[in-house]
Coordinates of C-alpha atoms (C1' of nucleotides) in Angstrom, one line a residue:
Chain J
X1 CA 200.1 182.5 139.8
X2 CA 202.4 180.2 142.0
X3 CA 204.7 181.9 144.0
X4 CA 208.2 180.4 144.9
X5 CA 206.9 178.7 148.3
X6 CA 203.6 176.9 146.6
X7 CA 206.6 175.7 144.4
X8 CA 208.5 174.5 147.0
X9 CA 205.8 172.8 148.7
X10 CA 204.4 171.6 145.5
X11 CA 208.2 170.1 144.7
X12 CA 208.5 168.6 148.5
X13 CA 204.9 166.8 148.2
X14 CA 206.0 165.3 144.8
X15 CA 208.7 164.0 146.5
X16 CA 207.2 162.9 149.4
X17 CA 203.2 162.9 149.3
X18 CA 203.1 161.8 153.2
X19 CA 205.2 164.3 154.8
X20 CA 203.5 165.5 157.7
X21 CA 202.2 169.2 157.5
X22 CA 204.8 170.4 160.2
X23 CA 208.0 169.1 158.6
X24 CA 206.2 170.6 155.0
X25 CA 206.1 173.6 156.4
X26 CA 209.4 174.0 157.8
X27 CA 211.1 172.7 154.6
X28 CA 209.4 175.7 153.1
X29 CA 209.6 178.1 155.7
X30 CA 206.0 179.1 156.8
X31 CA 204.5 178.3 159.9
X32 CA 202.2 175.2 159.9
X33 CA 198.9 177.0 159.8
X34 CA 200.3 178.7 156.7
X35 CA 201.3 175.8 155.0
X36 CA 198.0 173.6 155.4
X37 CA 196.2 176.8 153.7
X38 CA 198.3 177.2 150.8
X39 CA 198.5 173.0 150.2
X40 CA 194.7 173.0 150.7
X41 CA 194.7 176.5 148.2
X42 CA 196.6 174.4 145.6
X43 CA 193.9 171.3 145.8
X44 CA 191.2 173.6 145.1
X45 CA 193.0 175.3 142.4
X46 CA 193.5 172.0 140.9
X47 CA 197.2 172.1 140.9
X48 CA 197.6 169.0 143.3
X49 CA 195.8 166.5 141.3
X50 CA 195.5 163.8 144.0
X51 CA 198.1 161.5 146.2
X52 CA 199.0 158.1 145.4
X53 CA 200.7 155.6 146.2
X54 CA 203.3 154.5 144.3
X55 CA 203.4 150.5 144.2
X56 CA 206.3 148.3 142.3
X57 CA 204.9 146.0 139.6
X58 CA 207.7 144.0 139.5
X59 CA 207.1 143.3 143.6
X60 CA 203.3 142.7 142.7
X61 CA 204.3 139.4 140.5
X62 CA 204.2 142.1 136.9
X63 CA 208.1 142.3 136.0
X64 CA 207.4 142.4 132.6
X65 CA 206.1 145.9 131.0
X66 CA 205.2 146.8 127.1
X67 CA 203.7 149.8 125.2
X68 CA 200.6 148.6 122.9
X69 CA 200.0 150.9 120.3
X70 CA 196.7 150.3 118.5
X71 CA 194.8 151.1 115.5
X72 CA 190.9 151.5 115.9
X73 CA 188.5 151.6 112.9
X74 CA 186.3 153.0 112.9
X75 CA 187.6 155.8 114.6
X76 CA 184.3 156.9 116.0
X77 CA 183.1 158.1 119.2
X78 CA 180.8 155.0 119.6
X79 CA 183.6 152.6 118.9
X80 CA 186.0 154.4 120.7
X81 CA 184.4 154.9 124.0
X82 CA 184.1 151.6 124.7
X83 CA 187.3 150.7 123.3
X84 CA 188.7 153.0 126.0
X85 CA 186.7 151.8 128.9
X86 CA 187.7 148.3 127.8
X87 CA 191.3 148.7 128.0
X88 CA 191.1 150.8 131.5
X89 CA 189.2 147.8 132.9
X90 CA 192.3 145.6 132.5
X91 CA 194.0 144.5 135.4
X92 CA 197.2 144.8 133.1
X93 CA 197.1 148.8 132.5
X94 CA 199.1 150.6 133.8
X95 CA 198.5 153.9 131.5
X96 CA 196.6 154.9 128.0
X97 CA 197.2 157.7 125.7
X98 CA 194.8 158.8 123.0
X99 CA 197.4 160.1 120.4
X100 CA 197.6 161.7 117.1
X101 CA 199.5 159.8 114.4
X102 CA 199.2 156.7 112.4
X103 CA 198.1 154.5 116.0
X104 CA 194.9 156.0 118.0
X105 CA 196.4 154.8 121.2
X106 CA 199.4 153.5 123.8
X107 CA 198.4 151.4 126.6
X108 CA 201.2 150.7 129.2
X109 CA 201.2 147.5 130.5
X110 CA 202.7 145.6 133.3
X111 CA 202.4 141.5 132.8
X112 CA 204.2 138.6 134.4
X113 CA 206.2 137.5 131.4
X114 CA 205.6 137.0 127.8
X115 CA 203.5 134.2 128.0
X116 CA 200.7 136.7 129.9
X117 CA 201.5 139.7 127.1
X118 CA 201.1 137.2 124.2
X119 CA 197.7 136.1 126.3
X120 CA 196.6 139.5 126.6
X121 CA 197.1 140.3 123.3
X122 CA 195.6 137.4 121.3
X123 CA 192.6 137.2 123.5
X124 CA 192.2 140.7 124.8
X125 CA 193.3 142.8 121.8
X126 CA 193.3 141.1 118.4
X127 CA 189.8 139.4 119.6
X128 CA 188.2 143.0 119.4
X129 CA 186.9 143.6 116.2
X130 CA 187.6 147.2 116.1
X131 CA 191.4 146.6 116.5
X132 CA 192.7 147.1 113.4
X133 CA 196.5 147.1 113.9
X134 CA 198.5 146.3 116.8
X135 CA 201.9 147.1 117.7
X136 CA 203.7 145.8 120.8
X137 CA 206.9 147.2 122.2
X138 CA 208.8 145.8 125.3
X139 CA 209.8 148.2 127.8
X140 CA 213.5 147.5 129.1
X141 CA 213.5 150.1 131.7
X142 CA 211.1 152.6 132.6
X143 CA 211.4 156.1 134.6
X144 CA 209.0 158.6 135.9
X145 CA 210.2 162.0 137.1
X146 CA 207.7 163.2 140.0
X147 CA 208.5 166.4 140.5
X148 CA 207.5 168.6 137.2
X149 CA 207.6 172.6 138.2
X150 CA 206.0 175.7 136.5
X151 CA 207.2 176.8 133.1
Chain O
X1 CA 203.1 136.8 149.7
X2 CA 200.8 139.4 149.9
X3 CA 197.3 138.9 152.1
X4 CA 194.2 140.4 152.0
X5 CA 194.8 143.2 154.4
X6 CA 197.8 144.3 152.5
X7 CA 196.0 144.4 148.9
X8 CA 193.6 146.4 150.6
X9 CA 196.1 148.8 151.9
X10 CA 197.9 148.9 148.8
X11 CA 194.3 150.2 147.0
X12 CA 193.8 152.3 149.3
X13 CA 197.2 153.9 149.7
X14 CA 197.6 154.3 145.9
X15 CA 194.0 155.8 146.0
X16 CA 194.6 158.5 148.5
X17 CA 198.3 158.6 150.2
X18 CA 197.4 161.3 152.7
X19 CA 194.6 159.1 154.4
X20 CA 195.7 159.2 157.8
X21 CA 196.9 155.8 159.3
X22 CA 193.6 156.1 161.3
X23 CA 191.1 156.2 158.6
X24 CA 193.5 153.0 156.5
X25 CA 193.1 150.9 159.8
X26 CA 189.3 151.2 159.9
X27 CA 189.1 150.9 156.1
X28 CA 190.6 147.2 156.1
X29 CA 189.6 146.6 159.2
X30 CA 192.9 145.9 161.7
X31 CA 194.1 148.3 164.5
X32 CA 195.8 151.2 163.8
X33 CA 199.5 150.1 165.2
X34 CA 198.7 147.0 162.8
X35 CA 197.8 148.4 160.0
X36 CA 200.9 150.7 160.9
X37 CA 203.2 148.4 161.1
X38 CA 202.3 146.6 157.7
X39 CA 202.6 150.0 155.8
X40 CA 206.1 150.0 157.1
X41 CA 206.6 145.8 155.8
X42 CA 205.1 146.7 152.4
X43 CA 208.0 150.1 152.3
X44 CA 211.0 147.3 153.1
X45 CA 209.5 145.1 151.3
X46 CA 209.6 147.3 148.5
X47 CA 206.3 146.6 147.2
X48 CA 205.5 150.8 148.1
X49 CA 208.1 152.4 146.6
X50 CA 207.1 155.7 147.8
X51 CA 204.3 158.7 148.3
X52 CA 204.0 161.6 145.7
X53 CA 201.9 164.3 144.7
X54 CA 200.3 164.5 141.4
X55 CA 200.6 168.0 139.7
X56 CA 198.5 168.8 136.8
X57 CA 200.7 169.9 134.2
X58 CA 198.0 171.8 133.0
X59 CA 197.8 173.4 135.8
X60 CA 201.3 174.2 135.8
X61 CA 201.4 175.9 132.3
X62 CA 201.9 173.0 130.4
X63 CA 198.8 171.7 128.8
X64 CA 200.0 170.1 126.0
X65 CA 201.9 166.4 126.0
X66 CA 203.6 164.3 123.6
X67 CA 205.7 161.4 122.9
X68 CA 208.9 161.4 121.5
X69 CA 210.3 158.2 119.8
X70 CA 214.0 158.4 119.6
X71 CA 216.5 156.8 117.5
X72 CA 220.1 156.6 119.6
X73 CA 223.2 155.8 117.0
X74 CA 225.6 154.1 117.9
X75 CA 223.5 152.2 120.7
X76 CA 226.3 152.0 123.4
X77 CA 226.6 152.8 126.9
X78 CA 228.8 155.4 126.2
X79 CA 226.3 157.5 124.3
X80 CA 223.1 156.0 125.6
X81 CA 223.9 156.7 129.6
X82 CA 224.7 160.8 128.9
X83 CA 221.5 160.8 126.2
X84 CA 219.7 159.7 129.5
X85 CA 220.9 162.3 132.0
X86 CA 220.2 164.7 129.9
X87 CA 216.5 163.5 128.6
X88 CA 215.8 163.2 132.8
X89 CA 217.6 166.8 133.1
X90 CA 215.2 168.4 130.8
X91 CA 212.3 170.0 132.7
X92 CA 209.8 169.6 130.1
X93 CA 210.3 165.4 130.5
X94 CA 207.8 163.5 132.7
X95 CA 208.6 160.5 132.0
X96 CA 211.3 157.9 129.8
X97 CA 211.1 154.7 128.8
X98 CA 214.1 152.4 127.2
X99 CA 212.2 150.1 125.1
X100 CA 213.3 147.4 122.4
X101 CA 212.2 147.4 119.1
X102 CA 212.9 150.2 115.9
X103 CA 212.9 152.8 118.5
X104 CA 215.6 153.1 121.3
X105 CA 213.8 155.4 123.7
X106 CA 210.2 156.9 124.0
X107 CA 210.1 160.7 125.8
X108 CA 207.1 161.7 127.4
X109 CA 206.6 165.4 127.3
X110 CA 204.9 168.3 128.6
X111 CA 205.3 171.6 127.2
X112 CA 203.5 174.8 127.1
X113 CA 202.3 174.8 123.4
X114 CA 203.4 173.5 119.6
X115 CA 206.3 176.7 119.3
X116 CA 207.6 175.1 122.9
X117 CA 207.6 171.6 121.3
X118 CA 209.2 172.5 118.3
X119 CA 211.7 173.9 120.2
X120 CA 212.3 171.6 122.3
X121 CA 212.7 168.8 119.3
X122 CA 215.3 171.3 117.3
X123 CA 217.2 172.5 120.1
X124 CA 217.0 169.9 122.5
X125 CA 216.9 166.7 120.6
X126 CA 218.0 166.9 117.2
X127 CA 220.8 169.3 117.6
X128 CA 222.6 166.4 119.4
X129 CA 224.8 164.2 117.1
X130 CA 224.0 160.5 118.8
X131 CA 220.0 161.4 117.6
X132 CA 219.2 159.7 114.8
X133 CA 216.0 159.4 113.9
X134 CA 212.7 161.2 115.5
X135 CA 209.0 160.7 115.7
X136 CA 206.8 162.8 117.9
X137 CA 202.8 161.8 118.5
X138 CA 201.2 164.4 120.3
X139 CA 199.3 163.2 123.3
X140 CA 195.1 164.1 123.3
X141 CA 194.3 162.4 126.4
X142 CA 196.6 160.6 129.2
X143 CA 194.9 158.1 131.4
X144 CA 197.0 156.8 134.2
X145 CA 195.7 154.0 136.5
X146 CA 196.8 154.5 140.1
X147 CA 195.3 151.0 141.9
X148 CA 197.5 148.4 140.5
X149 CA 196.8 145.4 142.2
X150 CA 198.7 142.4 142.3
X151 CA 198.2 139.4 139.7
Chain G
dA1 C1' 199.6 119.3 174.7
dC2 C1' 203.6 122.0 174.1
dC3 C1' 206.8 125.0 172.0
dG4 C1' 208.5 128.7 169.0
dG5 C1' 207.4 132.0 166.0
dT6 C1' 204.4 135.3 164.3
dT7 C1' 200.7 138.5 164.1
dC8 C1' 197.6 141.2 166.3
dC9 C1' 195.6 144.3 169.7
dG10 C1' 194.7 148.2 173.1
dA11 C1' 196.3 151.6 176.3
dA12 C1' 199.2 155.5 177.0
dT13 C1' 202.3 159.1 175.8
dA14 C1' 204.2 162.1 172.6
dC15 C1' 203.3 164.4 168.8
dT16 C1' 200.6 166.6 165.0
dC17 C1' 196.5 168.9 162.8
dT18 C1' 193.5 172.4 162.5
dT19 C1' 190.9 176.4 163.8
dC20 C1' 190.6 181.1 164.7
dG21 C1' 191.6 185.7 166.3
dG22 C1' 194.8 189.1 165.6
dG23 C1' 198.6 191.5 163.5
dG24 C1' 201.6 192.7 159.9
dT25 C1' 202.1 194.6 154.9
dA26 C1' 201.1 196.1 150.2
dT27 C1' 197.9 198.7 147.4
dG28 C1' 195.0 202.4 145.9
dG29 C1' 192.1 206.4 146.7
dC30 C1' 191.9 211.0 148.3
Chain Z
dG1 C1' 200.5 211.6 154.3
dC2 C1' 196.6 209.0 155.8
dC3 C1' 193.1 205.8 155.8
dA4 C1' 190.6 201.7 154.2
dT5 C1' 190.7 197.4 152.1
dA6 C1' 192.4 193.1 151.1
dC7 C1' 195.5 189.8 151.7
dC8 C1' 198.6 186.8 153.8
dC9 C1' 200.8 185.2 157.7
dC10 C1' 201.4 183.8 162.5
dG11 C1' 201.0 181.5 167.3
dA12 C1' 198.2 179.3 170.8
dA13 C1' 195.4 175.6 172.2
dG14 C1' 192.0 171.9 172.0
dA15 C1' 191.0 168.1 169.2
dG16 C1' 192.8 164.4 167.1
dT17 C1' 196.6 161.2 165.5
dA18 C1' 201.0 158.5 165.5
dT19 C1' 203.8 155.4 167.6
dT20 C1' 205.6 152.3 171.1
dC21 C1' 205.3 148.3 173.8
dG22 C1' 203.8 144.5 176.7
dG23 C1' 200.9 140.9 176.5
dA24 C1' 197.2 137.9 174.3
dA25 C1' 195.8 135.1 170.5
dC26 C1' 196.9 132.2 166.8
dC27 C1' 199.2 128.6 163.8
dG28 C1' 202.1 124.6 162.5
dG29 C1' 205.1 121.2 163.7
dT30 C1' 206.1 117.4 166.7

DNA sequence: ACCGGTTCCGAATACTCTTCGGGGTATGGC
DNA sequence: GCCATACCCCGAAGAGTATTCGGAACCGGT
């Protein structure tokens, strides 16, 4: 299903997402015209996602980052739904998980310091009236690996 | 600190990081050895901190993701700096935050199904001694943002 | 108005992308 | 063995893009 040079490129476009098509493809050993099929093959497969940009909060003013987990009752599509587009609509989101467990969901935030989390949370969170619990962990340090491979 | 052209970049860039400089320049309307040249500021200035691919884990085999709150006894450098390395090492992590509160750490996980998970947790995680304590959520839906702007 | 500093632009060259025809190579039928 | 099919790969070349650089425009201070 993914041979060892779509996981090559696949490793080298994590790494670097604006590497030209020539340098890809000598990284991986294919000629050019090679390489642009297989990376376009992998988009249409769904494999590569998408290409982003990876900004710093901290440089954007937002040193300050905290998991949320929260309760929501009722835990029903119609209060959920909302709930979700609520929190994605937040400047301060960074991420959310729907989870299974005693909390419905983590939101991953990114603030300017406490002051702003405590804002966000009184008036954005507790305000809600289908947040039942909330939860709020600081994050000291946070990394993301970007190159995942096959299993 | 950071301008309108260059929050416009930014949204841009983190929306699609293969748009070709080109396309950027007449998106936020500047010249293209501007807009150029203010791609290149915003990567010194640290405010990109780079380009990468996303890979759909499902894609990759792994469809199902979980968090993994971990307990890290005693709490020291010595034993938390290895317990790092190897959480990082692990090909299953995606991502690992150091967060404050009961919990020490928080592992996000991709793995192929439950038997891989459980696996993972006995062999992986609890068969070390500076484990403590574990709590794994399993993951239904992850939303992640990709236009952070600044505040 | 003048200066210094900064930002922006456009033209030109060097480089890259992308398409497409053609040629290998593996597979399976006979 | 021999052919047909399907697949993947390659290189050449025109179209398109990146990058550099000199000069113009702007801005704030005096």
């Amino acid at each position: 299903m993914l041979d060892a040079i779509d996981a090559a490129i696949l490793r080298e476009l994590q790494n670097d997402a604006r590497i030209s098509n020539k340098d890809l493809a000598a990284r991986v050993n294919v000629a050019a015209s090679t390489c642009l099929e297989r990376v376009r093959a992998l988009q249409r497969r769904g494999v590569l996602a998408g290409f982003h940009a990876d900004a710093d909060p901290a440089a954007l003013g937002r040193p300050l980052q905290a998991y949320i987990a929260v309760r929501v009752r009722p835990h029903n599509r119609d209060v959920v739904e909302p709930f979700i587009r609520f929190v994605l609509d937040l400047p301060e989101t960074i991420a959310l998980s729907h989870i299974a467990g005693a909390d419905d969901f983590l939101v991953h935030v990114a603030v300017r310091d406490a002051a702003h989390l405590q804002r966000l949370l009184l008036d954005g969170f507790t305000s809600r009236r289908e947040v039942a619990h909330l939860e709020t962990q600081l994050i000291f340090s946070h990394i993301r690996k970007w190159d995942i491979g096959p299993m």
